[in-house]
PDB file of C-alpha atoms in Angstrom:
ATOM      1  CA  MET I   2      59.198 -31.507 139.833  1.00 43.00           C
ATOM      2  CA  ARG I   3      59.009 -32.831 136.268  1.00 47.00           C
ATOM      3  CA  THR I   4      59.622 -30.322 133.482  1.00 46.00           C
ATOM      4  CA  SER I   5      57.328 -30.492 130.479  1.00 54.00           C
ATOM      5  CA  PRO I   6      59.094 -31.735 127.290  1.00 53.00           C
ATOM      6  CA  ALA I   7      57.239 -29.057 125.313  1.00 54.00           C
ATOM      7  CA  LEU I   8      58.508 -26.347 127.636  1.00 52.00           C
ATOM      8  CA  GLY I   9      62.066 -27.653 127.341  1.00 54.00           C
ATOM      9  CA  LEU I  10      61.860 -27.787 123.536  1.00 51.00           C
ATOM     10  CA  SER I  11      60.367 -24.295 123.413  1.00 53.00           C
ATOM     11  CA  LEU I  12      63.205 -22.928 125.548  1.00 50.00           C
ATOM     12  CA  LEU I  13      65.760 -24.679 123.322  1.00 48.00           C
ATOM     13  CA  VAL I  14      64.273 -23.016 120.215  1.00 48.00           C
ATOM     14  CA  LEU I  15      64.325 -19.642 121.955  1.00 50.00           C
ATOM     15  CA  PHE I  16      67.895 -19.897 123.264  1.00 48.00           C
ATOM     16  CA  MET I  17      69.325 -21.195 119.981  1.00 48.00           C
ATOM     17  CA  GLY I  18      67.867 -18.214 118.172  1.00 49.00           C
ATOM     18  CA  SER I  19      68.975 -15.774 120.861  1.00 46.00           C
ATOM     19  CA  ALA I  20      72.552 -17.039 120.742  1.00 46.00           C
ATOM     20  CA  GLY I  21      72.733 -16.189 117.054  1.00 46.00           C
ATOM     21  CA  ALA I  22      71.473 -12.682 117.728  1.00 43.00           C
ATOM     22  CA  LEU I  23      73.967 -12.041 120.508  1.00 42.00           C
ATOM     23  CA  GLY I  24      76.864 -13.193 118.343  1.00 43.00           C
ATOM     24  CA  SER I  25      76.190 -10.590 115.652  1.00 43.00           C
ATOM     25  CA  ASP I  26      74.808  -7.076 115.774  1.00 42.00           C
ATOM     26  CA  PHE I  27      72.022  -7.055 113.215  1.00 41.00           C
ATOM     27  CA  LYS I  28      70.254  -3.839 112.292  1.00 41.00           C
ATOM     28  CA  ARG I  29      66.781  -3.551 110.879  1.00 41.00           C
ATOM     29  CA  GLN I  30      67.030  -1.920 107.459  1.00 41.00           C
ATOM     30  CA  ALA I  31      63.898  -0.376 106.027  1.00 41.00           C
ATOM     31  CA  ASP I  32      63.726   1.609 102.819  1.00 42.00           C
ATOM     32  CA  THR I  33      60.604   3.695 103.457  1.00 42.00           C
ATOM     33  CA  SER I  34      60.187   4.656  99.826  1.00 37.00           C
ATOM     34  CA  GLN I  35      60.223   1.013  98.766  1.00 43.00           C
ATOM     35  CA  MET I  36      57.890  -0.055 101.587  1.00 43.00           C
ATOM     36  CA  SER I  37      55.320   2.573 100.700  1.00 42.00           C
ATOM     37  CA  SER I  38      55.226   1.348  97.115  1.00 38.00           C
ATOM     38  CA  GLN I  39      54.657  -2.248  98.208  1.00 50.00           C
ATOM     39  CA  ALA I  40      51.231  -2.094  99.821  1.00 58.00           C
ATOM     40  CA  SER I  41      50.493  -5.178 101.923  1.00 78.00           C
ATOM     41  CA  ILE I  42      48.110  -5.906 104.740  1.00 94.00           C
ATOM     42  CA  LEU I  43      50.298  -8.658 106.258  1.00 96.00           C
ATOM     43  CA  SER I  44      52.920  -7.648 108.786  1.00 97.00           C
ATOM     44  CA  GLU I  45      54.264 -10.856 110.339  1.00 98.00           C
ATOM     45  CA  PHE I  46      53.767 -14.627 110.597  1.00 98.00           C
ATOM     46  CA  ARG I  47      54.671 -16.566 113.756  1.00 98.00           C
ATOM     47  CA  PHE I  48      54.817 -20.254 114.637  1.00 98.00           C
ATOM     48  CA  GLY I  49      56.089 -22.244 117.605  1.00 98.00           C
ATOM     49  CA  LEU I  50      55.426 -24.640 120.461  1.00 98.00           C
ATOM     50  CA  SER I  51      53.935 -24.129 123.889  1.00 98.00           C
ATOM     51  CA  ALA I  52      53.455 -26.140 127.057  1.00 97.00           C
ATOM     52  CA  GLN I  53      49.757 -26.582 127.832  1.00 94.00           C
ATOM     53  CA  ASP I  54      48.837 -25.189 131.249  1.00 92.00           C
ATOM     54  CA  PRO I  55      52.057 -26.444 132.961  1.00 93.00           C
ATOM     55  CA  TRP I  56      50.799 -25.439 136.432  1.00 88.00           C
ATOM     56  CA  GLY I  57      47.295 -26.849 136.013  1.00 82.00           C
ATOM     57  CA  ARG I  58      45.192 -29.896 135.258  1.00 78.00           C
ATOM     58  CA  GLU I  59      45.781 -29.991 131.489  1.00 81.00           C
ATOM     59  CA  GLY I  60      49.561 -29.931 131.896  1.00 79.00           C
ATOM     60  CA  ARG I  61      49.937 -32.850 134.284  1.00 76.00           C
ATOM     61  CA  ASP I  62      51.386 -35.150 131.595  1.00 81.00           C
ATOM     62  CA  GLY I  63      53.472 -32.563 129.740  1.00 88.00           C
ATOM     63  CA  SER I  64      50.860 -31.751 127.091  1.00 91.00           C
ATOM     64  CA  ALA I  65      52.056 -29.580 124.181  1.00 95.00           C
ATOM     65  CA  ASN I  66      50.626 -27.290 121.499  1.00 97.00           C
ATOM     66  CA  LEU I  67      51.527 -26.181 117.992  1.00 98.00           C
ATOM     67  CA  THR I  68      50.878 -22.450 117.676  1.00 98.00           C
ATOM     68  CA  GLY I  69      50.514 -20.070 114.754  1.00 98.00           C
ATOM     69  CA  GLU I  70      49.681 -16.395 114.421  1.00 98.00           C
ATOM     70  CA  ILE I  71      49.314 -13.797 111.672  1.00 98.00           C
ATOM     71  CA  LEU I  72      49.728 -10.095 112.463  1.00 98.00           C
ATOM     72  CA  PHE I  73      48.379  -7.445 110.099  1.00 98.00           C
ATOM     73  CA  ASP I  74      49.761  -3.980 109.392  1.00 96.00           C
ATOM     74  CA  LYS I  75      48.747  -1.122 111.661  1.00 95.00           C
ATOM     75  CA  PRO I  76      45.611   0.585 110.353  1.00 92.00           C
ATOM     76  CA  PHE I  77      47.528   3.872 110.235  1.00 90.00           C
ATOM     77  CA  THR I  78      50.971   5.174 111.203  1.00 87.00           C
ATOM     78  CA  THR I  79      52.456   8.348 112.623  1.00 88.00           C
ATOM     79  CA  SER I  80      55.855   9.943 112.164  1.00 88.00           C
ATOM     80  CA  ASP I  81      56.331  10.107 115.947  1.00 88.00           C
ATOM     81  CA  LEU I  82      57.873   6.858 117.258  1.00 83.00           C
ATOM     82  CA  PHE I  83      56.382   7.203 120.756  1.00 85.00           C
ATOM     83  CA  THR I  84      52.855   7.757 119.439  1.00 90.00           C
ATOM     84  CA  SER I  85      53.199   4.825 117.046  1.00 90.00           C
ATOM     85  CA  TYR I  86      53.643   2.443 120.001  1.00 90.00           C
ATOM     86  CA  PHE I  87      50.008   3.083 120.980  1.00 93.00           C
ATOM     87  CA  ILE I  88      48.708   1.964 117.570  1.00 96.00           C
ATOM     88  CA  PRO I  89      48.133  -1.818 117.700  1.00 97.00           C
ATOM     89  CA  ARG I  90      48.424  -4.455 115.003  1.00 97.00           C
ATOM     90  CA  PRO I  91      45.384  -6.717 114.578  1.00 98.00           C
ATOM     91  CA  HIS I  92      46.118 -10.437 114.817  1.00 98.00           C
ATOM     92  CA  ILE I  93      44.518 -13.858 114.368  1.00 98.00           C
ATOM     93  CA  GLY I  94      45.941 -17.166 115.535  1.00 98.00           C
ATOM     94  CA  GLY I  95      45.421 -20.587 116.973  1.00 98.00           C
ATOM     95  CA  SER I  96      46.782 -23.251 119.303  1.00 98.00           C
ATOM     96  CA  LEU I  97      46.406 -26.940 118.424  1.00 97.00           C
ATOM     97  CA  ASN I  98      46.872 -29.377 121.299  1.00 94.00           C
ATOM     98  CA  PHE I  99      48.609 -32.707 120.567  1.00 91.00           C
ATOM     99  CA  ASP I 100      46.834 -34.674 123.332  1.00 89.00           C
ATOM    100  CA  ASP I 101      43.144 -34.044 122.606  1.00 85.00           C
ATOM    101  CA  ARG I 102      42.957 -31.368 125.255  1.00 88.00           C
ATOM    102  CA  THR I 103      41.849 -27.784 124.824  1.00 90.00           C
ATOM    103  CA  SER I 104      42.640 -26.178 121.453  1.00 94.00           C
ATOM    104  CA  PHE I 105      41.539 -22.673 120.529  1.00 96.00           C
ATOM    105  CA  ALA I 106      41.455 -19.950 117.878  1.00 98.00           C
ATOM    106  CA  TYR I 107      41.781 -16.276 118.735  1.00 98.00           C
ATOM    107  CA  ALA I 108      41.804 -12.717 117.423  1.00 98.00           C
ATOM    108  CA  GLY I 109      42.739  -9.383 118.944  1.00 98.00           C
ATOM    109  CA  LEU I 110      45.210  -6.504 119.021  1.00 98.00           C
ATOM    110  CA  SER I 111      48.972  -6.481 119.710  1.00 98.00           C
ATOM    111  CA  TRP I 112      51.190  -3.634 120.922  1.00 97.00           C
ATOM    112  CA  THR I 113      54.946  -4.010 120.250  1.00 96.00           C
ATOM    113  CA  ILE I 114      57.552  -1.757 121.912  1.00 95.00           C
ATOM    114  CA  ASP I 115      61.254  -1.717 121.034  1.00 95.00           C
ATOM    115  CA  VAL I 116      63.497  -1.793 124.109  1.00 96.00           C
ATOM    116  CA  THR I 117      66.638  -1.739 121.921  1.00 96.00           C
ATOM    117  CA  PRO I 118      67.005  -2.120 118.126  1.00 94.00           C
ATOM    118  CA  ASN I 119      67.150  -5.911 118.632  1.00 97.00           C
ATOM    119  CA  ILE I 120      65.002  -6.522 121.745  1.00 98.00           C
ATOM    120  CA  PHE I 121      61.272  -5.894 122.039  1.00 98.00           C
ATOM    121  CA  VAL I 122      58.361  -6.545 124.374  1.00 98.00           C
ATOM    122  CA  GLU I 123      54.775  -7.111 123.356  1.00 98.00           C
ATOM    123  CA  GLY I 124      51.352  -7.308 124.915  1.00 98.00           C
ATOM    124  CA  SER I 125      48.099  -8.392 123.318  1.00 98.00           C
ATOM    125  CA  PHE I 126      44.429  -8.565 124.198  1.00 98.00           C
ATOM    126  CA  GLY I 127      41.444 -10.143 122.471  1.00 98.00           C
ATOM    127  CA  GLY I 128      39.074 -13.075 122.507  1.00 97.00           C
ATOM    128  CA  ALA I 129      39.257 -16.824 121.858  1.00 97.00           C
ATOM    129  CA  ILE I 130      36.892 -19.648 121.025  1.00 95.00           C
ATOM    130  CA  HIS I 131      37.799 -23.114 122.303  1.00 92.00           C
ATOM    131  CA  ASN I 132      36.816 -26.769 122.274  1.00 88.00           C
ATOM    132  CA  GLY I 133      37.421 -27.250 126.001  1.00 81.00           C
ATOM    133  CA  LYS I 134      35.017 -29.269 128.086  1.00 69.00           C
ATOM    134  CA  ASP I 135      33.151 -27.772 131.001  1.00 59.00           C
ATOM    135  CA  SER I 136      34.237 -30.557 133.343  1.00 54.00           C
ATOM    136  CA  SER I 137      35.014 -30.077 137.007  1.00 53.00           C
ATOM    137  CA  HIS I 138      35.446 -33.822 137.687  1.00 48.00           C
ATOM    138  CA  PRO I 139      38.704 -34.338 139.680  1.00 51.00           C
ATOM    139  CA  LEU I 140      39.928 -37.051 137.248  1.00 48.00           C
ATOM    140  CA  SER I 141      39.283 -35.001 134.111  1.00 54.00           C
ATOM    141  CA  ASP I 142      42.280 -34.065 131.934  1.00 61.00           C
ATOM    142  CA  ARG I 143      40.679 -30.757 131.007  1.00 67.00           C
ATOM    143  CA  GLN I 144      40.516 -27.508 132.902  1.00 69.00           C
ATOM    144  CA  THR I 145      37.073 -26.038 133.561  1.00 69.00           C
ATOM    145  CA  LEU I 146      36.778 -23.179 131.087  1.00 79.00           C
ATOM    146  CA  SER I 147      33.046 -22.446 131.334  1.00 75.00           C
ATOM    147  CA  CYS I 148      31.793 -20.408 128.383  1.00 84.00           C
ATOM    148  CA  SER I 149      33.128 -19.704 124.899  1.00 86.00           C
ATOM    149  CA  PRO I 150      34.344 -17.214 123.777  1.00 91.00           C
ATOM    150  CA  LEU I 151      36.862 -16.268 126.463  1.00 93.00           C
ATOM    151  CA  PHE I 152      39.181 -13.326 126.974  1.00 95.00           C
ATOM    152  CA  ARG I 153      42.795 -13.920 125.878  1.00 97.00           C
ATOM    153  CA  GLU I 154      45.821 -11.925 127.022  1.00 98.00           C
ATOM    154  CA  SER I 155      49.466 -12.576 126.185  1.00 98.00           C
ATOM    155  CA  GLY I 156      52.897 -11.118 126.836  1.00 98.00           C
ATOM    156  CA  SER I 157      56.156 -11.711 124.942  1.00 98.00           C
ATOM    157  CA  VAL I 158      59.823 -10.813 125.113  1.00 98.00           C
ATOM    158  CA  GLY I 159      61.604 -11.127 121.788  1.00 98.00           C
ATOM    159  CA  VAL I 160      64.956 -10.813 120.025  1.00 98.00           C
ATOM    160  CA  ARG I 161      65.316  -9.748 116.380  1.00 98.00           C
ATOM    161  CA  LEU I 162      67.823 -11.945 114.586  1.00 98.00           C
ATOM    162  CA  SER I 163      67.705  -9.933 111.359  1.00 97.00           C
ATOM    163  CA  ALA I 164      65.433  -7.537 109.506  1.00 94.00           C
ATOM    164  CA  ASN I 165      62.972 -10.380 108.913  1.00 97.00           C
ATOM    165  CA  TRP I 166      63.453 -13.058 111.598  1.00 98.00           C
ATOM    166  CA  SER I 167      62.831 -12.957 115.357  1.00 98.00           C
ATOM    167  CA  VAL I 168      62.358 -15.339 118.288  1.00 98.00           C
ATOM    168  CA  MET I 169      60.248 -14.719 121.369  1.00 98.00           C
ATOM    169  CA  ALA I 170      59.179 -16.240 124.672  1.00 98.00           C
ATOM    170  CA  THR I 171      55.424 -15.967 125.197  1.00 98.00           C
ATOM    171  CA  ILE I 172      52.949 -16.533 128.007  1.00 98.00           C
ATOM    172  CA  GLU I 173      49.211 -16.474 127.284  1.00 98.00           C
ATOM    173  CA  HIS I 174      46.123 -16.755 129.458  1.00 96.00           C
ATOM    174  CA  LEU I 175      42.499 -17.547 128.619  1.00 94.00           C
ATOM    175  CA  SER I 176      39.718 -16.790 131.090  1.00 92.00           C
ATOM    176  CA  ASP I 177      36.104 -15.693 131.242  1.00 89.00           C
ATOM    177  CA  GLY I 178      37.068 -12.801 133.520  1.00 85.00           C
ATOM    178  CA  GLY I 179      34.358 -13.809 135.986  1.00 82.00           C
ATOM    179  CA  THR I 180      31.570 -13.219 133.455  1.00 85.00           C
ATOM    180  CA  CYS I 181      30.395 -16.865 133.226  1.00 83.00           C
ATOM    181  CA  SER I 182      31.579 -18.614 136.370  1.00 72.00           C
ATOM    182  CA  ASP I 183      33.016 -17.698 139.747  1.00 69.00           C
ATOM    183  CA  GLU I 184      35.287 -20.775 139.727  1.00 67.00           C
ATOM    184  CA  ASN I 185      36.923 -20.353 136.305  1.00 70.00           C
ATOM    185  CA  ARG I 186      40.693 -20.700 136.796  1.00 75.00           C
ATOM    186  CA  GLY I 187      41.397 -20.234 133.107  1.00 86.00           C
ATOM    187  CA  LEU I 188      44.152 -21.741 130.975  1.00 91.00           C
ATOM    188  CA  THR I 189      47.782 -20.528 130.913  1.00 94.00           C
ATOM    189  CA  ASN I 190      50.305 -21.655 128.271  1.00 97.00           C
ATOM    190  CA  VAL I 191      53.996 -20.808 127.955  1.00 98.00           C
ATOM    191  CA  GLY I 192      56.284 -21.348 124.986  1.00 98.00           C
ATOM    192  CA  ALA I 193      58.558 -20.006 122.277  1.00 98.00           C
ATOM    193  CA  ARG I 194      57.808 -18.748 118.779  1.00 98.00           C
ATOM    194  CA  VAL I 195      59.700 -17.804 115.654  1.00 98.00           C
ATOM    195  CA  GLY I 196      58.489 -14.780 113.692  1.00 98.00           C
ATOM    196  CA  TYR I 197      58.974 -13.738 110.065  1.00 98.00           C
ATOM    197  CA  SER I 198      58.248 -10.100 109.185  1.00 96.00           C
ATOM    198  CA  PHE I 199      57.177  -9.235 105.637  1.00 93.00           C
TER     199      PHE I 199
END
């Protein structure tokens, strides 16, 4: 089984960043009085690489994507840490394919939960518009994606390298959820991202 070059490069980015985090015990430092005086709507910027649909039609030749995402501050906060986990951050982002296969832009909500001070998990849900072709021909390089927009879900596991920088492994899936076609397999990408928190 041939491993996608994009997947290998994504894993290299992730593991290099994780090794730095494991070597030193960084702590997030936040001065709440200073943060409250610096009002900003931006929370975090992320960029990375992903393997395009490595188990499907679009990933047969190791197709890769450049990804980017902006997360905004939570619309409101609570003093209770547990309750704050249920308040999502809005996000917008995109995935640009290098091989003229399906690219897309998306928006939605993200929920981030700290497992330890340095390790977190995240889930997101929203919608995406895409330039994919509705082609079911067996020789086509594109997956049948039926309608646009589609639902988009993603999950990540991340490591904080410092108060500002983090790395994460991410899997995302686009599908119509059975609303447009009974045969829509969807599109699943996996990769690694680097995040910078403001």
